[in-house]
Structure formats: C-alpha cells, structure tokens
Coordinates of C-alpha atoms in Angstrom, one line a residue:
M240 CA 125.7 -36.9 3.5
R241 CA 123.7 -35.4 6.4
A242 CA 120.3 -36.3 4.5
T243 CA 121.6 -39.9 4.0
F244 CA 122.8 -40.2 7.5
R245 CA 119.3 -39.0 8.9
Y246 CA 117.5 -41.5 6.4
V247 CA 119.2 -44.4 7.9
F248 CA 118.2 -43.4 11.4
L249 CA 114.6 -42.8 10.4
T250 CA 114.6 -46.2 8.7
A251 CA 115.8 -47.9 11.7
I252 CA 113.2 -46.3 13.8
R253 CA 110.5 -47.1 11.2
D254 CA 111.5 -50.6 11.3
R255 CA 111.6 -50.7 15.1
F256 CA 115.1 -51.9 15.2
P257 CA 116.4 -50.3 18.3
I258 CA 113.3 -51.4 20.1
A259 CA 113.9 -55.0 19.0
I260 CA 117.5 -54.9 20.0
L261 CA 116.6 -53.4 23.5
A262 CA 114.0 -56.0 24.1
A263 CA 116.6 -58.7 23.2
L264 CA 119.2 -57.2 25.4
I265 CA 116.7 -57.2 28.3
V266 CA 116.1 -60.8 27.8
A267 CA 119.8 -61.5 27.7
I268 CA 120.3 -59.7 30.8
A269 CA 117.5 -61.6 32.4
L270 CA 119.1 -64.8 31.4
S271 CA 122.4 -63.7 33.0
V272 CA 120.5 -62.9 36.3
L273 CA 119.0 -66.3 36.2
V274 CA 122.3 -67.9 35.7
A275 CA 123.8 -65.8 38.6
G276 CA 120.8 -66.8 40.8
S277 CA 121.0 -70.4 40.1
T278 CA 124.9 -70.8 40.5
L279 CA 125.9 -72.3 43.9
S280 CA 129.1 -70.1 44.1
E281 CA 130.4 -67.1 42.5
G282 CA 126.9 -66.4 41.1
Q283 CA 127.7 -62.8 40.3
Q284 CA 130.8 -63.7 38.4
A285 CA 129.1 -66.3 36.4
G286 CA 126.3 -64.0 35.6
L287 CA 128.6 -61.3 34.3
A288 CA 130.6 -63.9 32.2
Y289 CA 127.4 -65.2 30.6
G290 CA 125.9 -61.7 30.3
G291 CA 128.8 -60.5 28.2
E292 CA 128.5 -63.4 25.8
F293 CA 124.7 -63.1 25.6
I294 CA 125.0 -59.3 24.8
R295 CA 127.6 -59.9 22.1
A296 CA 125.4 -62.4 20.5
V297 CA 122.3 -60.2 20.4
L298 CA 124.4 -57.2 19.2
V299 CA 126.3 -59.0 16.4
L300 CA 123.3 -61.1 15.1
G301 CA 120.9 -58.0 15.2
L302 CA 123.4 -55.6 13.6
V303 CA 124.4 -58.1 10.9
T304 CA 120.7 -58.8 10.0
F305 CA 119.5 -55.2 10.1
V306 CA 122.5 -53.9 7.8
C307 CA 122.3 -56.8 5.3
F308 CA 118.6 -56.6 4.8
H309 CA 118.4 -52.7 4.9
V310 CA 121.0 -52.5 2.0
R311 CA 119.4 -55.3 0.0
R312 CA 116.0 -53.5 0.4
L313 CA 117.6 -50.4 -1.0
H314 CA 118.6 -52.5 -4.2
D315 CA 115.2 -54.2 -4.5
T316 CA 113.3 -51.0 -4.4
R317 CA 115.9 -49.1 -6.4
E318 CA 116.2 -46.4 -3.6
I319 CA 119.9 -46.4 -4.0
E320 CA 119.6 -45.3 -7.6
A321 CA 117.5 -42.4 -6.4
I322 CA 120.0 -41.5 -3.7
L323 CA 122.9 -41.7 -6.2
T324 CA 121.2 -39.3 -8.5
R325 CA 121.8 -36.6 -5.8
P326 CA 125.0 -34.7 -5.7
I327 CA 126.8 -37.2 -3.6
S328 CA 129.7 -39.5 -4.6
R329 CA 129.5 -43.1 -4.1
T330 CA 132.4 -42.9 -1.6
A331 CA 130.4 -40.3 0.5
F332 CA 127.5 -42.5 0.2
V333 CA 129.3 -45.5 1.7
I334 CA 130.9 -43.2 4.4
A335 CA 127.5 -41.7 5.3
Y336 CA 125.7 -45.1 5.5
Y337 CA 128.5 -46.4 7.7
A338 CA 128.5 -43.4 10.0
A339 CA 124.8 -43.9 10.6
F340 CA 125.2 -47.6 11.3
S341 CA 128.2 -47.2 13.5
V342 CA 126.5 -44.4 15.6
L343 CA 123.5 -46.5 16.0
A344 CA 125.6 -49.6 17.0
G345 CA 127.7 -47.7 19.3
L346 CA 124.8 -46.2 21.2
L347 CA 123.3 -49.8 21.5
A348 CA 126.6 -51.2 22.7
A349 CA 127.1 -48.4 25.2
I350 CA 123.7 -48.9 26.7
T351 CA 124.7 -52.3 27.8
V352 CA 127.2 -50.9 30.4
P353 CA 124.6 -49.4 32.7
M354 CA 122.3 -52.4 32.1
L355 CA 125.1 -54.5 33.4
V356 CA 125.8 -52.3 36.4
A357 CA 122.1 -52.1 37.3
A358 CA 121.2 -55.7 36.9
L359 CA 124.5 -57.6 38.0
G360 CA 126.4 -55.1 40.0
A361 CA 129.3 -54.7 37.5
H362 CA 131.7 -52.1 38.6
G363 CA 135.1 -50.7 38.3
W364 CA 137.2 -50.0 35.2
G365 CA 136.8 -53.5 33.9
V366 CA 133.1 -52.9 32.8
L367 CA 134.1 -49.6 31.1
E368 CA 137.0 -51.3 29.2
W369 CA 134.5 -54.2 28.2
G370 CA 132.0 -51.4 27.0
A371 CA 134.7 -49.5 25.0
S372 CA 135.9 -52.7 23.3
M373 CA 132.4 -53.8 22.6
V374 CA 131.7 -50.4 20.8
L375 CA 134.9 -51.0 18.6
E376 CA 133.7 -54.4 18.0
V377 CA 130.4 -53.5 16.6
W378 CA 131.9 -50.8 14.5
I379 CA 133.9 -53.5 12.7
V380 CA 130.8 -55.7 12.5
C381 CA 129.0 -52.8 10.8
A382 CA 131.8 -52.3 8.2
L383 CA 132.0 -56.0 7.4
S384 CA 128.1 -56.2 7.2
L385 CA 127.9 -53.3 4.9
F386 CA 130.6 -54.7 2.6
C387 CA 128.9 -58.1 2.4
A388 CA 125.5 -56.5 1.7
M389 CA 126.8 -54.4 -1.0
A390 CA 128.9 -57.2 -2.7
L391 CA 126.3 -60.0 -2.6
E392 CA 123.0 -60.2 -4.5
S393 CA 121.1 -62.1 -1.6
A394 CA 120.6 -60.6 1.8
T395 CA 120.6 -64.2 3.3
A396 CA 124.0 -64.8 1.7
A397 CA 125.3 -61.6 3.0
V398 CA 124.2 -62.4 6.6
M399 CA 125.8 -65.9 6.4
V400 CA 129.1 -64.6 4.9
A401 CA 129.3 -61.9 7.5
L402 CA 128.6 -64.2 10.3
G403 CA 131.2 -66.6 8.8
F404 CA 133.9 -63.9 8.7
Y405 CA 133.0 -62.9 12.2
V406 CA 133.2 -66.4 13.5
L407 CA 136.4 -66.9 11.7
G408 CA 137.9 -63.8 13.2
R409 CA 137.1 -65.0 16.7
T410 CA 138.3 -68.6 16.2
A411 CA 141.3 -68.1 13.8
Q412 CA 143.8 -67.9 16.6
F413 CA 142.4 -71.0 18.2
F414 CA 142.9 -73.0 14.9
L415 CA 146.4 -71.4 14.6
A416 CA 147.4 -72.8 18.0
I417 CA 146.3 -76.1 16.9
A418 CA 148.2 -75.9 13.6
L419 CA 151.4 -74.8 15.3
S420 CA 151.2 -77.6 17.8
N421 CA 152.8 -81.0 17.3
L422 CA 149.3 -82.4 16.5
G423 CA 148.7 -83.1 12.9
V424 CA 145.4 -83.2 11.1
S425 CA 146.6 -86.1 8.9
E426 CA 149.3 -88.8 8.9
N427 CA 150.4 -87.2 5.5
E428 CA 153.0 -84.4 6.3
G429 CA 152.2 -82.6 3.1
I430 CA 148.6 -82.2 4.2
N431 CA 149.7 -80.8 7.7
I432 CA 152.1 -78.3 6.0
T433 CA 149.3 -77.0 3.8
F434 CA 146.9 -76.8 6.7
R435 CA 149.4 -74.9 8.9
S436 CA 150.3 -72.5 6.1
T437 CA 146.5 -71.9 5.3
I438 CA 145.8 -71.4 8.9
S439 CA 148.6 -68.9 9.4
V440 CA 147.8 -66.8 6.3
I441 CA 144.0 -66.6 7.5
A442 CA 145.1 -65.8 11.2
S443 CA 147.6 -63.1 10.0
I444 CA 145.0 -61.2 7.9
M445 CA 141.8 -61.5 10.2
P446 CA 141.2 -59.1 13.1
R447 CA 141.7 -60.5 16.6
L448 CA 138.0 -60.3 17.4
D449 CA 138.5 -62.7 20.2
L450 CA 140.3 -60.1 22.2
F451 CA 137.3 -57.7 22.1
G452 CA 134.8 -57.7 24.8
Q453 CA 136.5 -60.2 27.1
S454 CA 134.3 -61.4 29.9
R455 CA 137.1 -61.5 32.3
W456 CA 137.2 -57.8 32.3
L457 CA 133.8 -57.9 33.8
V458 CA 134.8 -60.3 36.4
Y459 CA 138.3 -59.4 37.3
G460 CA 138.7 -56.0 36.1
P461 CA 141.0 -54.5 33.4
G462 CA 144.3 -56.1 32.4
G463 CA 145.3 -59.5 31.1
G464 CA 145.7 -59.5 27.4
W465 CA 145.7 -56.7 24.9
G466 CA 144.4 -53.2 26.1
V467 CA 141.9 -51.0 24.4
E468 CA 144.7 -49.1 22.6
I469 CA 145.5 -52.2 20.5
L470 CA 141.9 -52.9 19.9
L471 CA 141.5 -49.3 18.7
L472 CA 144.5 -49.7 16.3
Q473 CA 142.9 -52.9 14.8
T474 CA 139.5 -50.9 14.2
A475 CA 141.5 -48.1 12.7
I476 CA 142.9 -50.5 10.3
Y477 CA 140.2 -52.9 9.4
V478 CA 137.3 -50.4 9.2
P479 CA 138.9 -48.1 6.5
L480 CA 139.9 -51.3 4.5
L481 CA 136.3 -52.6 4.6
L482 CA 134.9 -49.2 3.8
F483 CA 137.4 -48.9 0.8
A484 CA 136.5 -52.3 -0.6
T485 CA 132.8 -51.4 -0.2
A486 CA 133.3 -48.1 -2.1
R487 CA 135.3 -49.9 -4.8
D488 CA 132.6 -52.5 -5.4
L489 CA 130.0 -49.7 -5.6
H490 CA 132.0 -47.7 -8.0
V491 CA 132.3 -50.6 -10.6
R492 CA 128.5 -51.3 -10.4
K493 CA 126.3 -49.8 -13.0
F494 CA 123.0 -48.6 -12.0

C-alpha cells in the first residue's frame, strides 16, 4: 500500500497537478480581490463570499478531472494490471489510491485558508470551520470520482457523471423544497406525486453537499446551520460506502 500511495503522489507531481491547482487558486483569489475592490459597500464580505465559491469550483473541477483521467490512464496503459500482480488485494489497492488522493486534496483545500487570510483578511473561527468543511467535501469528491472512474470506461463520461452527482448533491434539497411546496410541476396530480416522490428519494440518499463550505461562515463567523460535526458524520458515512462500491466493482472485473 505504501508503494501505491507514493506512486500516486509521484504521478501527481509529474503531471504538475498541484502547481496547476495552485495557479488556478491564485487566479480565483485574485478575482475575489477584484470583486472586493469594485464593490461600493461591504467589499470584504463580497470578496470572501465570492472567494469561497471560486475556490470550491477550482478544487472540485480540478480533483474530479485529475482523478478520473489518472485512473483511466491506468487502464489504458495496463498499469493497473501490473500493480495488481503484486501482493496487494484489490480492496487495499482502492484504499491506497483513495488515501493518496484524499491527502493531496486535503492539503490543497487547507492551503486556501491562509490564502483567504492573507488576501482578503478572513479571520476568526468562521474561516477555520469553512476550511475544515472544505477538506471534508473534497474527501467525498475524491471518493465519488474514484468510483466513477473505476466503474465507467470513458474518462470524459466519468468526469461528467461525477460532476452530475456533485451538482445533484448540492441542489437536491432545493428541488425537494419545491416539490414539498404547494407549487406543482404539472396540472396532472399524478405527475406531481411522482415528481415529489422521486425528489424525496433522491434527496434522502444524497449527501448534503450544500452544507459544506458555506460562505456565510467566512463573512459572519461560525454557526447558522449544521456544524462540522454533522458534516464529519456525513463524510464518515458516504466515503466508506463509495469505497466499498469501488472495491466491489473492481473485484468483479477480470484483468
């Protein structure tokens, strides 16, 4: 497992992935500073709010793309077959790969905290809570991306499916609120009932990704909504489930 863990890090460095993400994060912070400077009132608050969203977009898009294309390259070059010929189980292989991806993602997410402090003057426990929740969010994203990359034959398809699930996790509660309201999507009550039932099922099984990395923590400090403890519980539930599904898919494959 240690050799596999180290291999992922060396591959990321070889592909200059950390440098690319850091460059994109610097651009995101620069755009946030520009927003803060161009706002007539409460410029710092606006910069922090936009900065949190810009950073999330960079981290999620970068990690999903890197994980999916990295795993598909393993299949295309048959490196995965060479790795699995070693005395390592397929479950241990999945865990080692996820551990490497999650450590790399966690470090990149943690770096954004001092960047926000230095560039936009973020301070207090709110920025620490935001940073901790972003680390948990990217851990879920890594597990989701690894599952999609292992399960699908195309890297592009894996990226699109992973991003689709991520967007669904962030918007499911919004659609659930619409479904549970008095507004109907059709004049046919049967269609409305089907829509409400479908959205309720989806919202009940998807992680509440909309509660991770809330920008209001950067602006107003901690509090208001679920705390890091509940987000940690979600991570502890969904990451093992995704890793189990990934390992199961890998076990049934024949190389």
